[in-house]
């Protein structure tokens, strides 16, 4: 390569490196300032949407883990049977659940969940002799609708390394 061409390449590489570093720092700063707000919003919407008690070991927000999407990771998740199921028990126990949503949606406070990824979990679905199920844990859309803020809208689910158990006592 001629010397002039090499210096142009070095300038472009230097500019790209500076731009990448600036973007990474910006994402980290935005993540730091929005983390508490988004985590609180997420937990409140989750609780509004469910008819089951959920225990969470830890929650973390990241703009880098699922780039180009933003993400919330729940670690040590334990979802109990639906509240109207007559027997206590655990419906889902997961090592972690990741929820991803648009980074650009953060600016307009559109937190529509694009995907939920359940990993390393056990799911125990039950139907008792009367036909009641322990997995009917989501409230109807009408009961969770809110005019002030967008709701908890889930568009896709991915399940990895999960054991499924089905016990249907309504069948003889």
Short mmCIF file of C-alpha atoms in Angstrom, two decimals:
data_model
loop_
_atom_site.label_atom_id
_atom_site.label_comp_id
_atom_site.label_asym_id
_atom_site.label_seq_id
_atom_site.Cartn_x
_atom_site.Cartn_y
_atom_site.Cartn_z
CA UNK A 1 0.00 0.00 0.00
CA UNK A 2 1.22 3.52 -0.74
CA UNK A 3 2.08 5.62 2.31
CA UNK A 4 -0.82 8.04 1.75
CA UNK A 5 -3.30 5.19 1.57
CA UNK A 6 -1.94 3.63 4.77
CA UNK A 7 -2.38 6.89 6.72
CA UNK A 8 -6.02 7.10 5.53
CA UNK A 9 -6.66 3.58 6.77
CA UNK A 10 -5.08 4.43 10.14
CA UNK A 11 -7.31 7.54 10.44
CA UNK A 12 -10.45 5.53 9.66
CA UNK A 13 -9.45 2.83 12.17
CA UNK A 14 -8.66 5.42 14.84
CA UNK A 15 -12.01 7.18 14.22
CA UNK A 16 -13.86 3.84 14.37
CA UNK A 17 -12.15 2.93 17.64
CA UNK A 18 -12.97 6.31 19.22
CA UNK A 19 -16.57 6.09 18.00
CA UNK A 20 -16.96 2.54 19.35
CA UNK A 21 -15.51 3.52 22.72
CA UNK A 22 -17.82 6.57 22.90
CA UNK A 23 -20.85 4.41 22.10
CA UNK A 24 -19.88 1.83 24.73
CA UNK A 25 -19.39 4.55 27.36
CA UNK A 26 -22.71 6.14 26.43
CA UNK A 27 -24.51 2.79 26.75
CA UNK A 28 -22.89 2.18 30.14
CA UNK A 29 -23.88 5.66 31.36
CA UNK A 30 -27.46 5.30 30.14
CA UNK A 31 -27.64 1.85 31.69
CA UNK A 32 -26.38 3.20 35.01
CA UNK A 33 -28.89 6.08 35.12
CA UNK A 34 -31.92 4.10 33.91
CA UNK A 35 -31.29 0.82 35.73
CA UNK A 36 -33.35 1.51 38.88
CA UNK A 37 -36.23 3.09 36.98
CA UNK A 38 -36.50 0.23 34.49
CA UNK A 39 -36.11 -2.50 37.12
CA UNK A 40 -38.87 -0.93 39.27
CA UNK A 41 -41.14 -0.53 36.24
CA UNK A 42 -40.50 -4.12 35.18
CA UNK A 43 -41.23 -5.62 38.60
CA UNK A 44 -44.41 -3.56 39.04
CA UNK A 45 -45.71 -4.59 35.58
CA UNK A 46 -44.77 -8.22 36.22
CA UNK A 47 -46.67 -8.22 39.53
CA UNK A 48 -49.68 -6.50 37.91
CA UNK A 49 -49.76 -9.15 35.17
CA UNK A 50 -49.53 -12.31 37.28
CA UNK A 51 -51.94 -14.32 39.42
CA UNK A 52 -49.07 -16.14 41.13
CA UNK A 53 -46.41 -15.28 43.66
CA UNK A 54 -42.93 -15.03 42.13
CA UNK A 55 -39.66 -15.02 44.06
CA UNK A 56 -36.59 -13.50 42.40
CA UNK A 57 -33.06 -13.90 43.70
CA UNK A 58 -31.62 -10.99 41.71
CA UNK A 59 -32.56 -8.61 38.91
CA UNK A 60 -30.14 -6.80 36.60
CA UNK A 61 -30.52 -4.44 33.64
CA UNK A 62 -28.04 -4.30 30.78
CA UNK A 63 -27.73 -2.52 27.46
CA UNK A 64 -24.77 -4.66 26.40
CA UNK A 65 -25.69 -8.30 27.24
CA UNK A 66 -28.37 -8.56 24.50
CA UNK A 67 -27.08 -5.82 22.19
CA UNK A 68 -28.66 -4.37 20.04
CA UNK A 69 -31.52 -4.91 22.50
CA UNK A 70 -31.73 -3.88 26.13
CA UNK A 71 -32.27 -6.64 28.65
CA UNK A 72 -33.46 -7.51 32.12
CA UNK A 73 -32.16 -10.70 33.72
CA UNK A 74 -33.96 -12.37 36.59
CA UNK A 75 -31.78 -14.87 38.47
CA UNK A 76 -33.00 -17.57 40.84
CA UNK A 77 -36.66 -17.37 39.76
CA UNK A 78 -39.34 -19.37 41.54
CA UNK A 79 -42.97 -19.02 40.39
CA UNK A 80 -45.60 -20.58 42.62
CA UNK A 81 -48.84 -22.19 41.47
CA UNK A 82 -51.63 -19.86 40.36
CA UNK A 83 -53.40 -18.30 43.34
CA UNK A 84 -56.72 -19.94 42.45
CA UNK A 85 -55.16 -23.42 42.27
CA UNK A 86 -56.20 -25.28 45.43
CA UNK A 87 -52.81 -26.87 46.23
CA UNK A 88 -49.60 -24.97 47.05
CA UNK A 89 -46.51 -25.78 45.01
CA UNK A 90 -43.90 -24.57 42.55
CA UNK A 91 -44.89 -24.10 38.90
CA UNK A 92 -41.51 -22.89 37.60
CA UNK A 93 -38.01 -22.83 39.00
CA UNK A 94 -35.43 -21.25 36.68
CA UNK A 95 -31.75 -20.44 36.99
CA UNK A 96 -32.42 -17.29 35.00
CA UNK A 97 -34.93 -15.61 32.71
CA UNK A 98 -33.85 -12.92 30.25
CA UNK A 99 -36.29 -10.36 28.87
CA UNK A 100 -35.23 -8.25 25.88
CA UNK A 101 -36.72 -5.03 24.54
CA UNK A 102 -35.75 -2.23 22.15
CA UNK A 103 -33.00 0.17 23.23
CA UNK A 104 -34.70 2.91 21.21
CA UNK A 105 -37.98 2.16 23.00
CA UNK A 106 -36.29 3.33 26.22
CA UNK A 107 -36.30 6.89 24.91
CA UNK A 108 -40.06 6.85 24.35
CA UNK A 109 -40.71 4.66 27.42
CA UNK A 110 -42.02 1.85 25.21
CA UNK A 111 -40.92 -1.20 27.17
CA UNK A 112 -42.60 -3.85 25.01
CA UNK A 113 -40.87 -7.13 25.74
CA UNK A 114 -39.59 -8.63 22.49
CA UNK A 115 -38.52 -11.96 23.91
CA UNK A 116 -38.38 -13.92 27.13
CA UNK A 117 -35.66 -16.59 27.35
CA UNK A 118 -36.04 -19.19 30.11
CA UNK A 119 -32.85 -21.16 30.80
CA UNK A 120 -32.01 -24.09 33.08
CA UNK A 121 -35.50 -24.54 34.47
CA UNK A 122 -38.05 -27.05 35.74
CA UNK A 123 -41.69 -26.52 34.82
CA UNK A 124 -44.36 -28.57 36.63
CA UNK A 125 -47.79 -28.21 35.03
CA UNK A 126 -50.69 -29.71 36.97
CA UNK A 127 -54.40 -30.26 36.37
CA UNK A 128 -56.38 -31.55 39.33
CA UNK A 129 -59.39 -33.90 39.21
CA UNK A 130 -61.77 -30.90 39.02
CA UNK A 131 -59.95 -29.57 35.94
CA UNK A 132 -58.22 -26.58 37.61
CA UNK A 133 -54.67 -25.90 36.38
CA UNK A 134 -51.68 -24.44 38.22
CA UNK A 135 -50.27 -22.68 35.12
CA UNK A 136 -53.05 -20.16 34.47
CA UNK A 137 -50.93 -17.40 36.01
CA UNK A 138 -51.51 -14.42 33.69
CA UNK A 139 -54.30 -11.96 34.41
CA UNK A 140 -56.61 -11.07 31.55
CA UNK A 141 -55.53 -8.12 29.40
CA UNK A 142 -58.60 -6.12 30.51
CA UNK A 143 -57.66 -6.30 34.20
CA UNK A 144 -54.07 -5.13 33.59
CA UNK A 145 -54.73 -2.34 31.08
CA UNK A 146 -53.29 1.00 32.09
CA UNK A 147 -53.62 4.29 30.24
CA UNK A 148 -50.58 6.00 31.79
CA UNK A 149 -47.80 3.56 30.90
CA UNK A 150 -47.36 0.75 28.41
CA UNK A 151 -48.04 -2.69 29.82
CA UNK A 152 -46.15 -5.93 29.97
CA UNK A 153 -46.52 -7.16 26.38
CA UNK A 154 -44.63 -10.35 25.56
CA UNK A 155 -44.13 -11.17 21.86
CA UNK A 156 -41.90 -14.31 21.92
CA UNK A 157 -40.66 -16.99 24.34
CA UNK A 158 -37.54 -19.14 24.03
CA UNK A 159 -37.03 -22.11 26.37
CA UNK A 160 -33.58 -23.69 26.81
CA UNK A 161 -32.45 -26.68 28.86
CA UNK A 162 -35.77 -27.03 30.65
CA UNK A 163 -37.44 -30.10 32.16
CA UNK A 164 -41.22 -30.29 31.68
CA UNK A 165 -43.50 -32.27 33.96
CA UNK A 166 -47.20 -32.71 33.22
CA UNK A 167 -49.56 -34.32 35.70
CA UNK A 168 -53.17 -34.45 34.52
CA UNK A 169 -55.31 -35.93 37.31
CA UNK A 170 -58.54 -35.18 35.43
CA UNK A 171 -57.89 -38.14 33.11
CA UNK A 172 -58.64 -41.60 34.52
#
